[in-house]
Coordinates of C-alpha atoms in Angstrom, one line a residue:
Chain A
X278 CA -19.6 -44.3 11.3
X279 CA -16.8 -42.8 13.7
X280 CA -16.7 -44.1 17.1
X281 CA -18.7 -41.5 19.3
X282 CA -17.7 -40.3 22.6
X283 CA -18.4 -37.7 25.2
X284 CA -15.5 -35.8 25.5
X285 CA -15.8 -34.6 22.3
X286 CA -18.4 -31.3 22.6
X287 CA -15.5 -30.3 25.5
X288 CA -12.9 -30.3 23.1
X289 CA -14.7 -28.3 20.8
X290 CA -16.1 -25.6 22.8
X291 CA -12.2 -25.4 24.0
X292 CA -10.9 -25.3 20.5
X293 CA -13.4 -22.8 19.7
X294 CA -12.3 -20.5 22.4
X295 CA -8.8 -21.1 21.5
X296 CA -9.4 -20.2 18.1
X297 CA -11.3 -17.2 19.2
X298 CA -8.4 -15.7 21.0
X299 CA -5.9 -16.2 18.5
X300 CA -8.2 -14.0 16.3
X301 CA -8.8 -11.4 18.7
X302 CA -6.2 -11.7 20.6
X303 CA -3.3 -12.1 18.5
X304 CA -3.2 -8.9 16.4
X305 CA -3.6 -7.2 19.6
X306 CA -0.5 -9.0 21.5
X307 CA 1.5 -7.8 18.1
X308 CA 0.2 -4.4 18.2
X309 CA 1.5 -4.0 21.8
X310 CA 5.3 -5.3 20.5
X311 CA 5.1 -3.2 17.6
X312 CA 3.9 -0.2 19.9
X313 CA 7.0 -0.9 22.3
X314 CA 9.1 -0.8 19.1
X315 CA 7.9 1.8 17.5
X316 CA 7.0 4.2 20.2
X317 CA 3.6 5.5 21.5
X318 CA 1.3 4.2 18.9
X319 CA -1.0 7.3 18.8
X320 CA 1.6 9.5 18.0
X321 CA 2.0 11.4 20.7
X322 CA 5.2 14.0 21.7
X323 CA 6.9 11.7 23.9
X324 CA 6.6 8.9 21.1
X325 CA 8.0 10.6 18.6
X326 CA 10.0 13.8 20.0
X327 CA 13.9 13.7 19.6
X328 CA 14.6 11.7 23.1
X329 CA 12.9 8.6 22.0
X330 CA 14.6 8.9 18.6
X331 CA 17.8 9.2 20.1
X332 CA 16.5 6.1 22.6
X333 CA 15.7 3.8 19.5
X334 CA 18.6 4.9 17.7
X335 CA 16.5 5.1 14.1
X336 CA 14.3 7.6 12.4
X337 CA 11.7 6.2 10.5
X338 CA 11.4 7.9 7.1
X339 CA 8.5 7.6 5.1
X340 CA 9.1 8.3 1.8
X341 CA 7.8 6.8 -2.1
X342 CA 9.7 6.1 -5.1
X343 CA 9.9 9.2 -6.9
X344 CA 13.8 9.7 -8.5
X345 CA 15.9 11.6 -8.4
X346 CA 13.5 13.4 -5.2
X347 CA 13.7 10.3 -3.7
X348 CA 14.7 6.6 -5.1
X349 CA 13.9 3.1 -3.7
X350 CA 16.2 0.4 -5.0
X351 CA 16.4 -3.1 -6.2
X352 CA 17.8 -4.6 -2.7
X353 CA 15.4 -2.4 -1.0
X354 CA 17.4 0.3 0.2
X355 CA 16.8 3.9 -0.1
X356 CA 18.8 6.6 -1.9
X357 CA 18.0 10.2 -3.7
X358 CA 18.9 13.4 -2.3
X359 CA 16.0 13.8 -0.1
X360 CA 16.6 10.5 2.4
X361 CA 20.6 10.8 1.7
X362 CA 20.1 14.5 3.0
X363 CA 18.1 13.6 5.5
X364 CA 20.6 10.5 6.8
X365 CA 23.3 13.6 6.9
X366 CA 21.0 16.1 9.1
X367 CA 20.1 13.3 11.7
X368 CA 23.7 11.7 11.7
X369 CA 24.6 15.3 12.9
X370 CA 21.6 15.1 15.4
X371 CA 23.4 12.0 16.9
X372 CA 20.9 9.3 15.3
X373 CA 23.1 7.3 12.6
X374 CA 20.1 4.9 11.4
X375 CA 17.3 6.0 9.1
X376 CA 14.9 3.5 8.1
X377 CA 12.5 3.9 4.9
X378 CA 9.0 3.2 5.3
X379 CA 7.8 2.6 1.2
X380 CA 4.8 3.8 0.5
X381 CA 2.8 5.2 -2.3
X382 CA 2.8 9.1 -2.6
X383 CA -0.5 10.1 -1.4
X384 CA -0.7 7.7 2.1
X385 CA 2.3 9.6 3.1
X386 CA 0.9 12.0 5.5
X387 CA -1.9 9.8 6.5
X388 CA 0.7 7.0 7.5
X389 CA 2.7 9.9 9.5
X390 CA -0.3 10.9 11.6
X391 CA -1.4 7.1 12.0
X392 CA 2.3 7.1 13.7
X393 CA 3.8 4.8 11.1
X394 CA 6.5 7.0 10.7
X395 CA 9.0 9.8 12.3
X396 CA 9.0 12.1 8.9
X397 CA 8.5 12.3 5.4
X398 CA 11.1 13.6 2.7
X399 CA 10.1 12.7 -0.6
X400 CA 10.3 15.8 -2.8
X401 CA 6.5 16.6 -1.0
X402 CA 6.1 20.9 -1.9
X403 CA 5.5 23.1 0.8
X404 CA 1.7 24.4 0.0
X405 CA -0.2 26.1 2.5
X406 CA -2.9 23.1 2.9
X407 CA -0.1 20.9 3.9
X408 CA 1.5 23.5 6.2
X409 CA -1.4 22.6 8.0
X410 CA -1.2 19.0 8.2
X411 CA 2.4 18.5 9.3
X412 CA 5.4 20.2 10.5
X413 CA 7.3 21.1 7.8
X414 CA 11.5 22.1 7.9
X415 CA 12.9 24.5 6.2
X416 CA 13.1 24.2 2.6
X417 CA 15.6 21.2 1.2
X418 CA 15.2 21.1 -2.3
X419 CA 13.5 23.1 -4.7
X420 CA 12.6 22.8 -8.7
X421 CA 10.2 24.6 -11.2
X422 CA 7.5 23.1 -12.9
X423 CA 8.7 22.0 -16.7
X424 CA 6.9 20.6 -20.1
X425 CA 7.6 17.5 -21.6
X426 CA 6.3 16.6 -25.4
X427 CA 7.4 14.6 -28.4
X428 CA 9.4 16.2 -30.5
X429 CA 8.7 17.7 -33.4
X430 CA 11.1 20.2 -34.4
X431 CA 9.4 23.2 -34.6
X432 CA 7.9 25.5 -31.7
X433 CA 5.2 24.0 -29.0
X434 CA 4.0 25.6 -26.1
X435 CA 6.1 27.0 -23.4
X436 CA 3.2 27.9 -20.3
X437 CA 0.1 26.8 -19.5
X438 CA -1.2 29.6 -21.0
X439 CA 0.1 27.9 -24.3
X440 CA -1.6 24.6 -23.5
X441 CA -4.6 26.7 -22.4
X442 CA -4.8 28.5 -25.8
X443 CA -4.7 25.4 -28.0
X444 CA -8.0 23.5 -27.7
X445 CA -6.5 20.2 -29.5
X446 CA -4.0 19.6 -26.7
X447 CA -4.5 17.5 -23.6
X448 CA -2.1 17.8 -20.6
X449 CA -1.1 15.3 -18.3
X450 CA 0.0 16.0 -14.6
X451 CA 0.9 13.9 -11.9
X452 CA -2.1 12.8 -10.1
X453 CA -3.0 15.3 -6.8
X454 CA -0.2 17.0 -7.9
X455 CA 0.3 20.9 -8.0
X456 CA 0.1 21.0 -11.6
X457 CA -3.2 20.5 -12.0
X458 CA -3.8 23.2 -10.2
X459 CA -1.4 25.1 -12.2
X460 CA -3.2 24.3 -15.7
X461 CA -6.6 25.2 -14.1
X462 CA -5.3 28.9 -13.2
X463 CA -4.0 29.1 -16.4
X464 CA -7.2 28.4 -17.7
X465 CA -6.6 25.0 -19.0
X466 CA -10.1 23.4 -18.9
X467 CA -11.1 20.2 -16.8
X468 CA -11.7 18.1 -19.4
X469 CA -8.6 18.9 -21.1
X470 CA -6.3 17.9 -18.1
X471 CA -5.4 13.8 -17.9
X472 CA -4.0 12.5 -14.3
X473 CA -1.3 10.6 -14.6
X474 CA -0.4 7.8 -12.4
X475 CA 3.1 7.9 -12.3
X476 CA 6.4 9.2 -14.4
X477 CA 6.9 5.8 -17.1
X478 CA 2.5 5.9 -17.3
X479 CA 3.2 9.7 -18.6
X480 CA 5.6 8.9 -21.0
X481 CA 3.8 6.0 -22.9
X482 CA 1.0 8.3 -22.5
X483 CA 2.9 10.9 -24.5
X484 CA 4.0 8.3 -26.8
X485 CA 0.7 6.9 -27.3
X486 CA -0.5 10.5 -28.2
X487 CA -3.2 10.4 -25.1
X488 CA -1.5 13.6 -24.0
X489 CA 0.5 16.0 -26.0
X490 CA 2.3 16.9 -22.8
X491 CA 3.2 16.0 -19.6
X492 CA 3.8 18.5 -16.6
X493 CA 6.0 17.8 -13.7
X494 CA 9.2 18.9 -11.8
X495 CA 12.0 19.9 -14.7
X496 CA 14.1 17.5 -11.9
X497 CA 11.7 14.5 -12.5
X498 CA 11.2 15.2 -16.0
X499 CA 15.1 14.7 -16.7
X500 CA 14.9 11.7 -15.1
X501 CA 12.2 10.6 -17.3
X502 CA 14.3 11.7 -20.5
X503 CA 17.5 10.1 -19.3
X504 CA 15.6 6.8 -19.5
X505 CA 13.8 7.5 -22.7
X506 CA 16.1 9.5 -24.8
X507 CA 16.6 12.9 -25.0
X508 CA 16.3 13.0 -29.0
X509 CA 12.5 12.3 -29.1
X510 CA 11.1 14.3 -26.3
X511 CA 11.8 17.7 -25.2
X512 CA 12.3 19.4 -22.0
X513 CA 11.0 23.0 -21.4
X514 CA 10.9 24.8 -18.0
X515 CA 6.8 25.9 -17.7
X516 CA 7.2 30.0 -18.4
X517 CA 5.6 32.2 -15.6
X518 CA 5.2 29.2 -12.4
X519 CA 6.8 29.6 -9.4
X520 CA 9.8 28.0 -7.6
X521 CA 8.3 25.1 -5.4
X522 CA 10.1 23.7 -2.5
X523 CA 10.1 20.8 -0.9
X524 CA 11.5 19.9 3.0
X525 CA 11.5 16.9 5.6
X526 CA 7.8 17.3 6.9
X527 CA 7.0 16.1 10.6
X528 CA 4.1 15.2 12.1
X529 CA 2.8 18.6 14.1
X530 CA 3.3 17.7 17.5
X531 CA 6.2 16.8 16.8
X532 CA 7.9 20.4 17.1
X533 CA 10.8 20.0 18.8
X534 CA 12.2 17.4 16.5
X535 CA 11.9 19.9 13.4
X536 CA 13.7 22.3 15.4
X537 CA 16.3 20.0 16.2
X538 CA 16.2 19.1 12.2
X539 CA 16.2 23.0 11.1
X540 CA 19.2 23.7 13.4
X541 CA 21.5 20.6 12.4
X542 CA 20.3 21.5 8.4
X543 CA 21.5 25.3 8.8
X544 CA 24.6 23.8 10.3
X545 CA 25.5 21.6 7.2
X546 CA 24.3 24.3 4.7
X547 CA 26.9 26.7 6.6
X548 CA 29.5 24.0 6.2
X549 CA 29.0 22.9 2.4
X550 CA 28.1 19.7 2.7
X551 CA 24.6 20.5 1.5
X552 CA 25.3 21.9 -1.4
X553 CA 27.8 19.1 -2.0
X554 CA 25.2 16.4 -2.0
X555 CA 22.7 18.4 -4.0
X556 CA 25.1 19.3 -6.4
X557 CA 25.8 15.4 -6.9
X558 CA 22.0 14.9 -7.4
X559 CA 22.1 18.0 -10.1
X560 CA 19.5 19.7 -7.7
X561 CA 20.1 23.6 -7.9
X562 CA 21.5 24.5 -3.8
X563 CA 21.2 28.4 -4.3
X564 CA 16.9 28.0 -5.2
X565 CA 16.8 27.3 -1.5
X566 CA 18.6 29.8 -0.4
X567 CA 16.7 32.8 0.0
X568 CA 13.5 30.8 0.6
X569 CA 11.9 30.1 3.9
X570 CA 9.1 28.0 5.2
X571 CA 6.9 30.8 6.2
X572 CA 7.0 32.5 2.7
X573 CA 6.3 29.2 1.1
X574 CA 3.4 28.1 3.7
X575 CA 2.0 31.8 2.9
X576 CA 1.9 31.3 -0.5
X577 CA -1.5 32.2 -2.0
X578 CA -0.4 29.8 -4.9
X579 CA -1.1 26.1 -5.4
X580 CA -3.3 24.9 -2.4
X581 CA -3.9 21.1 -4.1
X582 CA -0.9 19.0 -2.8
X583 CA 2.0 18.9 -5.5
X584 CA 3.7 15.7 -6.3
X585 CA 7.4 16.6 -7.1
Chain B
X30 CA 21.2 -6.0 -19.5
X31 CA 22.3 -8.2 -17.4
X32 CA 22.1 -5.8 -14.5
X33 CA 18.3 -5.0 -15.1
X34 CA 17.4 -9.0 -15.2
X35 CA 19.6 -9.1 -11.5
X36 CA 17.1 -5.9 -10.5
X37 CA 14.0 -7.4 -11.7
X38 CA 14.4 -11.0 -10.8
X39 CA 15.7 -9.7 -6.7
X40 CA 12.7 -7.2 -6.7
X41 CA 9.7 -9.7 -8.4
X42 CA 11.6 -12.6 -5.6
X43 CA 11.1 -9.8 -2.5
X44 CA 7.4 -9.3 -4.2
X45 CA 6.8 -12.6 -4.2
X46 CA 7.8 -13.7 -0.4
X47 CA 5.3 -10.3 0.7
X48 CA 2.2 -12.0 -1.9
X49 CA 2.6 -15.7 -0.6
X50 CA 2.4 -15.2 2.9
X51 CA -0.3 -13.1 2.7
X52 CA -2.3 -15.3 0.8
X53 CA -1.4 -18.1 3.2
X54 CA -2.1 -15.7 5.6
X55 CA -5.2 -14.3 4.2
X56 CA -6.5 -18.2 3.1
X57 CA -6.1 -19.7 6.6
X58 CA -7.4 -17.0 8.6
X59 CA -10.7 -16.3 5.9
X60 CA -11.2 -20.3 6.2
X61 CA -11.2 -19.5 9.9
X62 CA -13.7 -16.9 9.8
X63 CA -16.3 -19.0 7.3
X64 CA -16.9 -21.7 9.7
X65 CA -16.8 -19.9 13.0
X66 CA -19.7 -17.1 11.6
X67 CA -21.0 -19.2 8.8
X68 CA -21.9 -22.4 11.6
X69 CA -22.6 -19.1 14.1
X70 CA -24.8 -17.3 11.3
X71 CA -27.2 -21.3 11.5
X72 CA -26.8 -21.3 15.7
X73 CA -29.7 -21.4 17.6
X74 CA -28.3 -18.8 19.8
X75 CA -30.1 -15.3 18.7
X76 CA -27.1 -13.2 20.2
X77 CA -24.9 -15.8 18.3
X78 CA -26.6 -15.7 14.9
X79 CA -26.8 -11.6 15.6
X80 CA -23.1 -11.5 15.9
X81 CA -22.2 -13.7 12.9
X82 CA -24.7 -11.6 10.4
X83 CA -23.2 -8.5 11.7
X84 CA -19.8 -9.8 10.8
X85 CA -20.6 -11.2 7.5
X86 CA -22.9 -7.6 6.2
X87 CA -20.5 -5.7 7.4
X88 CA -17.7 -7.2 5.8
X89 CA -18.9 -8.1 2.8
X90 CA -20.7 -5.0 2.3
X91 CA -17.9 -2.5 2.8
X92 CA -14.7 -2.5 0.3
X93 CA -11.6 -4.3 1.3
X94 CA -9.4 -1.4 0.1
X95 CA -11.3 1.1 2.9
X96 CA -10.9 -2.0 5.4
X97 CA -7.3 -2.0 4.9
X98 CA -6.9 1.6 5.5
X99 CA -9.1 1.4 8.7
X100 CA -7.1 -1.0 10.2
X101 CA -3.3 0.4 8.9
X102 CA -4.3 4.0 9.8
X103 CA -7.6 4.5 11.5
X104 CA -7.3 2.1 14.3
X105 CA -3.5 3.7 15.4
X106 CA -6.0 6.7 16.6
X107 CA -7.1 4.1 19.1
X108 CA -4.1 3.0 20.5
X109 CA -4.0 0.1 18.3
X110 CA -1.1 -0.3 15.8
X111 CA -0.7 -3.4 13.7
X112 CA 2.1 -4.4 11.6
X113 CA 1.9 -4.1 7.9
X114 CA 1.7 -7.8 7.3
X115 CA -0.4 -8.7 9.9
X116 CA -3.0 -5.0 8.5
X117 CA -3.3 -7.4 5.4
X118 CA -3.8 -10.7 6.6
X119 CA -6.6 -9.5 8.9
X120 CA -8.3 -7.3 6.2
X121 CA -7.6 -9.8 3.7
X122 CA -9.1 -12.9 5.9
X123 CA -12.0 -11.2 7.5
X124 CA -13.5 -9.6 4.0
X125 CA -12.8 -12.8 2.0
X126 CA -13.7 -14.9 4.8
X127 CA -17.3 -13.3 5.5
X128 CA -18.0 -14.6 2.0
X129 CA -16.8 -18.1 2.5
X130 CA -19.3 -17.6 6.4
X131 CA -22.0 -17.5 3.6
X132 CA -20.4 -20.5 1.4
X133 CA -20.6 -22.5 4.6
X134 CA -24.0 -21.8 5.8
X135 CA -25.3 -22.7 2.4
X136 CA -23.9 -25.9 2.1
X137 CA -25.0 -26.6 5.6
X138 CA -28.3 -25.5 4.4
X139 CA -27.9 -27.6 1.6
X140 CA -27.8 -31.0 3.3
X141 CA -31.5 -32.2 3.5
X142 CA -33.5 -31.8 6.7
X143 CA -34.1 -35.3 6.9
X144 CA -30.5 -35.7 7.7
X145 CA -30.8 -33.4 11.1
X146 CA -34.0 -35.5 11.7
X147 CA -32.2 -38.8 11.6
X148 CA -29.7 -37.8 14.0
X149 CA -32.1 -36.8 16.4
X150 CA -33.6 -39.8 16.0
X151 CA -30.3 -41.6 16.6
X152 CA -30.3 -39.3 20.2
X153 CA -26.8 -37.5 18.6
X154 CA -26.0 -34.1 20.3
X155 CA -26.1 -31.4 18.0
X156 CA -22.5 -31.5 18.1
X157 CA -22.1 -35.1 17.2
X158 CA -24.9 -34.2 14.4
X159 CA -23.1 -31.1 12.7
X160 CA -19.6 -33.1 13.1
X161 CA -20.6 -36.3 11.9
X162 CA -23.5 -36.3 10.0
X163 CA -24.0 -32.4 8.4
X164 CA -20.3 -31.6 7.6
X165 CA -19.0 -34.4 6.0
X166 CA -21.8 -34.2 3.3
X167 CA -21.5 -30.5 3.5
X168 CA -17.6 -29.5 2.9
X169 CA -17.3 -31.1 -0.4
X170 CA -19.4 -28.5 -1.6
X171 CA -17.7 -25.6 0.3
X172 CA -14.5 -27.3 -1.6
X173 CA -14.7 -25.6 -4.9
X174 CA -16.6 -22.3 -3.8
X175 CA -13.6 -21.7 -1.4
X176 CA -10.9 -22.6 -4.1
X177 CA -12.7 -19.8 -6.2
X178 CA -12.0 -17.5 -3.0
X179 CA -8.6 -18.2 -2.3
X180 CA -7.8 -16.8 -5.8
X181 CA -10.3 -14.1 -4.9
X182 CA -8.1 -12.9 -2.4
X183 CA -4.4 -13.7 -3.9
X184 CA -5.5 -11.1 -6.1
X185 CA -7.1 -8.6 -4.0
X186 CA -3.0 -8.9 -2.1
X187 CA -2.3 -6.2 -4.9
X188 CA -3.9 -3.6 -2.5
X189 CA -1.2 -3.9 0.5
X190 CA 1.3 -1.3 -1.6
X191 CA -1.4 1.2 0.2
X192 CA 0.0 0.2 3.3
X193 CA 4.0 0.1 2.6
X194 CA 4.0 -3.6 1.9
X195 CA 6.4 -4.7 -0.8
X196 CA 3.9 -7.3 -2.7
X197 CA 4.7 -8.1 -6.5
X198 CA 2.3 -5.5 -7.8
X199 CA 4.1 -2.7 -6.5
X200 CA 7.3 -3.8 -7.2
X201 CA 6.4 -4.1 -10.7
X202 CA 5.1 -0.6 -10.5
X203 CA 8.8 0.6 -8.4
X204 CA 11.1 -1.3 -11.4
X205 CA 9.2 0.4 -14.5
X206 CA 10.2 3.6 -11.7
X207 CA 13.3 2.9 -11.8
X208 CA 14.2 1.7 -15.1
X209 CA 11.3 3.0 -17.7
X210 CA 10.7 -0.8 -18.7
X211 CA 6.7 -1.2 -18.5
X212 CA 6.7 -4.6 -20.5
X213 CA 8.9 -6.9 -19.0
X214 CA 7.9 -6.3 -15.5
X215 CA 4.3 -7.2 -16.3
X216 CA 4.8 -10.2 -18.3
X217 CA 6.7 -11.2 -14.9
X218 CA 4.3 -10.1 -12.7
X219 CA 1.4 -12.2 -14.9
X220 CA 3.1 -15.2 -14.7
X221 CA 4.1 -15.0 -10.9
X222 CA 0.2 -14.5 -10.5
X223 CA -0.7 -17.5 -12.9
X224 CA 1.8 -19.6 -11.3
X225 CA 0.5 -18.7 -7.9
X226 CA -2.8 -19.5 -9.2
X227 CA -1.9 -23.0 -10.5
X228 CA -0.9 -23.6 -6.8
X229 CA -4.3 -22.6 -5.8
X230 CA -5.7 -25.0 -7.9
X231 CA -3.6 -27.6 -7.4
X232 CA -4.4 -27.4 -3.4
X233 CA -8.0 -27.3 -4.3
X234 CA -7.9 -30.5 -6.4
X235 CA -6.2 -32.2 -3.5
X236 CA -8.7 -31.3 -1.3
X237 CA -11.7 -32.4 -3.1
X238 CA -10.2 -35.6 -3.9
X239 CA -9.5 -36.0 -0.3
X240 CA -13.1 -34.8 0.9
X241 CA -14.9 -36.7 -1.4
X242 CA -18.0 -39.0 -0.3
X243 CA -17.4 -42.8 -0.9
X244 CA -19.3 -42.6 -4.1
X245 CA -23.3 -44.3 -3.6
X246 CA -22.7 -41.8 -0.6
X247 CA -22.8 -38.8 -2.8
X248 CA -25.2 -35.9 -1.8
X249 CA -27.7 -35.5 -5.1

């Protein structure tokens, strides 16, 4: 048996405590350096208003992978024409350094009013529900809803009407995307309409014949055909939907920051440059043009969040 | 080709750095938690016990996948903002670790009565009892239970893409993204997984062997 001795139950009781504080304590001590990083942690105007930003030096942009709206890369960095637009805006607002923040589509917003982030541009459409939620710009870039499907060398549907009409096909759209909602005005039924997790899960979907076709951006879609081949799917543009736009959305107490963000984006649209980098992205500069954020928040149409 | 293999073997490496420390992270912190509430749960403190079976019902009985969220981006609402990595190692450790509380206070309960008797009888401290007498019979049967944990939770690590962390899942899931490839990236990601599981197992093995009664010693 070990040797027994008194000092023992001291040690323990202290070890205890020790070990008691790292686990309470120590996720606090790191929230406070993370809070003196990052800014206010709850978010608040003076943590996340254009002085600190310009303070810090970096905008944090929260964005997900979703090419060619918005495109993570091997080493990490982030490209697409919604963060490379945005790095242009803020380097004319005097803050050279955007940061991504990767996350998945839908914890977007949440992670912008938790404060873990400045702004998101990620191809996110302007619908009225999330006009509510955050502070949106004015429209960046903007698309129409398309149809992909195998092909098969004769006519398929061109609307949602079409896919509505034909009770054999089933119609995959991006899931808590605005397509669904789309499909179900068109009359599509429920159980007819597949969510699909993301753009290479559509396309063995398609291939697999568990949907006949897949509805998304016409951008997104020919990114999808440039990595599967143009000669066995088809592209359509979705007959009778709407132009949907998306801009950098900040978090609503934030105001003064999307002003400064609207100002130094009407600046570069006057100068070119925007439609330069669009162009280089093959996004279409003049469907913005004429389109404003309170037409778009206003818009009776799609109020379930679109996925670009 | 060649380019793609460069992609996928930087982005599953990244993946992999993000899913080892927070198993490490997870493991140590969950082992942690299991003998601080599991010994609390068997205290003869009422306020103690009280504590320890709030911890454990609460955590056990609520999905790690909302604990994550709570603490990544419900607790910022109260002033409290956590990294990423350190939002998964705490959700990760307290859920896995309020079932290894439960592990512990069954192999406690395990050891025969007679044992706590004898040590009384011997005039121990309840200290002295627990740390010389109870635990040493009692941890080589937490030994296997908490291997079967730590795997548990290097699993459940695929969760943390909810809360912009890098792991190998979702950089499996931002490679098929970016290139279309679906197969290749999983057969990757299932070996990465596997491999980390062997270590697992490996470190469990090691740990028996080294917690194992003198045999004639062995509990029945």
């Amino acid at each position: 048996m070990p040797r027994l001795n008194r000092e023992r139950p001291h040690r323990a009781l202290l070890a205890g405590l020790a070990l008691a504080t790292l686990i309470v304590g120590a996720p606090a001590a790191r929230a406070d350096d993370v809070g003196s990083m990052a800014g206010s942690p709850s978010g608040s105007q003076s943590g996340r208003g254009l002085t600190t930003l310009r303070q810090r030096g970096f905008a944090r942009l929260a964005m997900s992978n979703e090419p060619p709206w918005a495109v993570i890369r091997a080493d990490g960095s982030i490209g697409g024409a919604g963060p490379d637009l945005v790095r242009a805006v803020f380097r004319r607002m005097g803050i050279d350094d955007v940061r991504g923040v990767v996350s998945s589509y839908g914890a977007m917003i949440p992670g912008l009013m938790a404060g873990r982030s400045d702004l998101i541009d990620s191809g996110m459409f302007m619908t009225p529900g999330r006009c509510m939620a955050v502070a949106y710009s004015q429209p960046d870039l903007c698309d129409r809803e398309a149809l992909i499907m195998q092909h098969k060398g004769r006519p398929g549907p061109r609307s949602y009407r079409d896919v509505a009409a034909d009770p054999n096909l089933l119609i995959g759209v991006p899931a808590g995307g605005s397509e669904e909602r789309l499909a179900l005005t068109a009359g599509v039924p429920p159980a007819r309409i597949v969510p699909v997790p993301d753009g290479p899960s559509g396309m063995i979907m398609l291939e697999t014949g568990r949907i006949q076709i897949y509805s998304l951006p016409a951008m997104s879609g020919r990114h999808l055909l440039d990595l599967w081949g143009t000669r066995r799917f088809d592209l359509i543009p979705a007959d009778g939907t709407p132009v949907m736009c998306a801009g950098a959305a900040f978090s609503r107490d934030a105001t003064d920051l999307r002003d400064a963000y609207d100002r130094a984006l009407a600046a570069l649209q006057a100068n070119g440059d925007y439609a330069r980098l669009l162009t280089r992205y093959g996004f279409d500069p003049a469907l913005s043009l004429h389109r404003t954020r309170a037409d778009l928040c206003a818009a009776p149409q799609p109020t379930a969040g679109p996925r670009p | 080709m060649t380019a793609t293999l460069i992609d996928l073997a930087v982005s599953m490496g990244r993946g992999l750095a993000i899913t080892a420390w927070l198993t490490m992270g997870g493991c140590a912190l969950a082992l942690a938690c299991a003998f601080l509430f599991g010994l609390g749960r068997v205290s003869e403190r009422r306020a103690v016990r009280a504590i320890s079976i709030g911890y454990i019902e609460l955590f056990r009985g609520t999905s790690v996948f909302v604990q994550i969220f709570w603490l990544y981006y419900a607790l910022p609402a109260f002033g409290i903002l956590l990294s990423p990595m350190v939002s998964g190692i705490v959700a990760l450790g307290l859920n896995v670790g309020a079932y290894g509380a439960e592990i512990v206070r069954s192999a406690v309960g395990a050891v025969g009565r007679d044992q706590a008797e004898a040590s009384t009888a011997l005039n121990l401290t309840r200290w002295q009892s627990l740390r010389y007498i109870i635990l040493p019979q009692a941890v080589p049967r937490m030994i296997p239970v908490f291997g079967n944990n730590a795997v548990e939770l290097l699993k459940a690590t695929a969760i943390v893409s909810l809360i912009s962390l890098s792991d190998i899942t979702f950089q499996a899931q931002q490679f098929r993204i970016r290139t279309g490839q679906t197969i290749m990236p999983f057969i990757v990601t299932l070996l990465l997984y596997f491999m980390l599981y062997l270590l697992i197992l490996h470190g469990v093995r090691r740990a028996e062997r080294a917690y194992a009664l003198p045999s004639g010693n062995r509990p029945s």
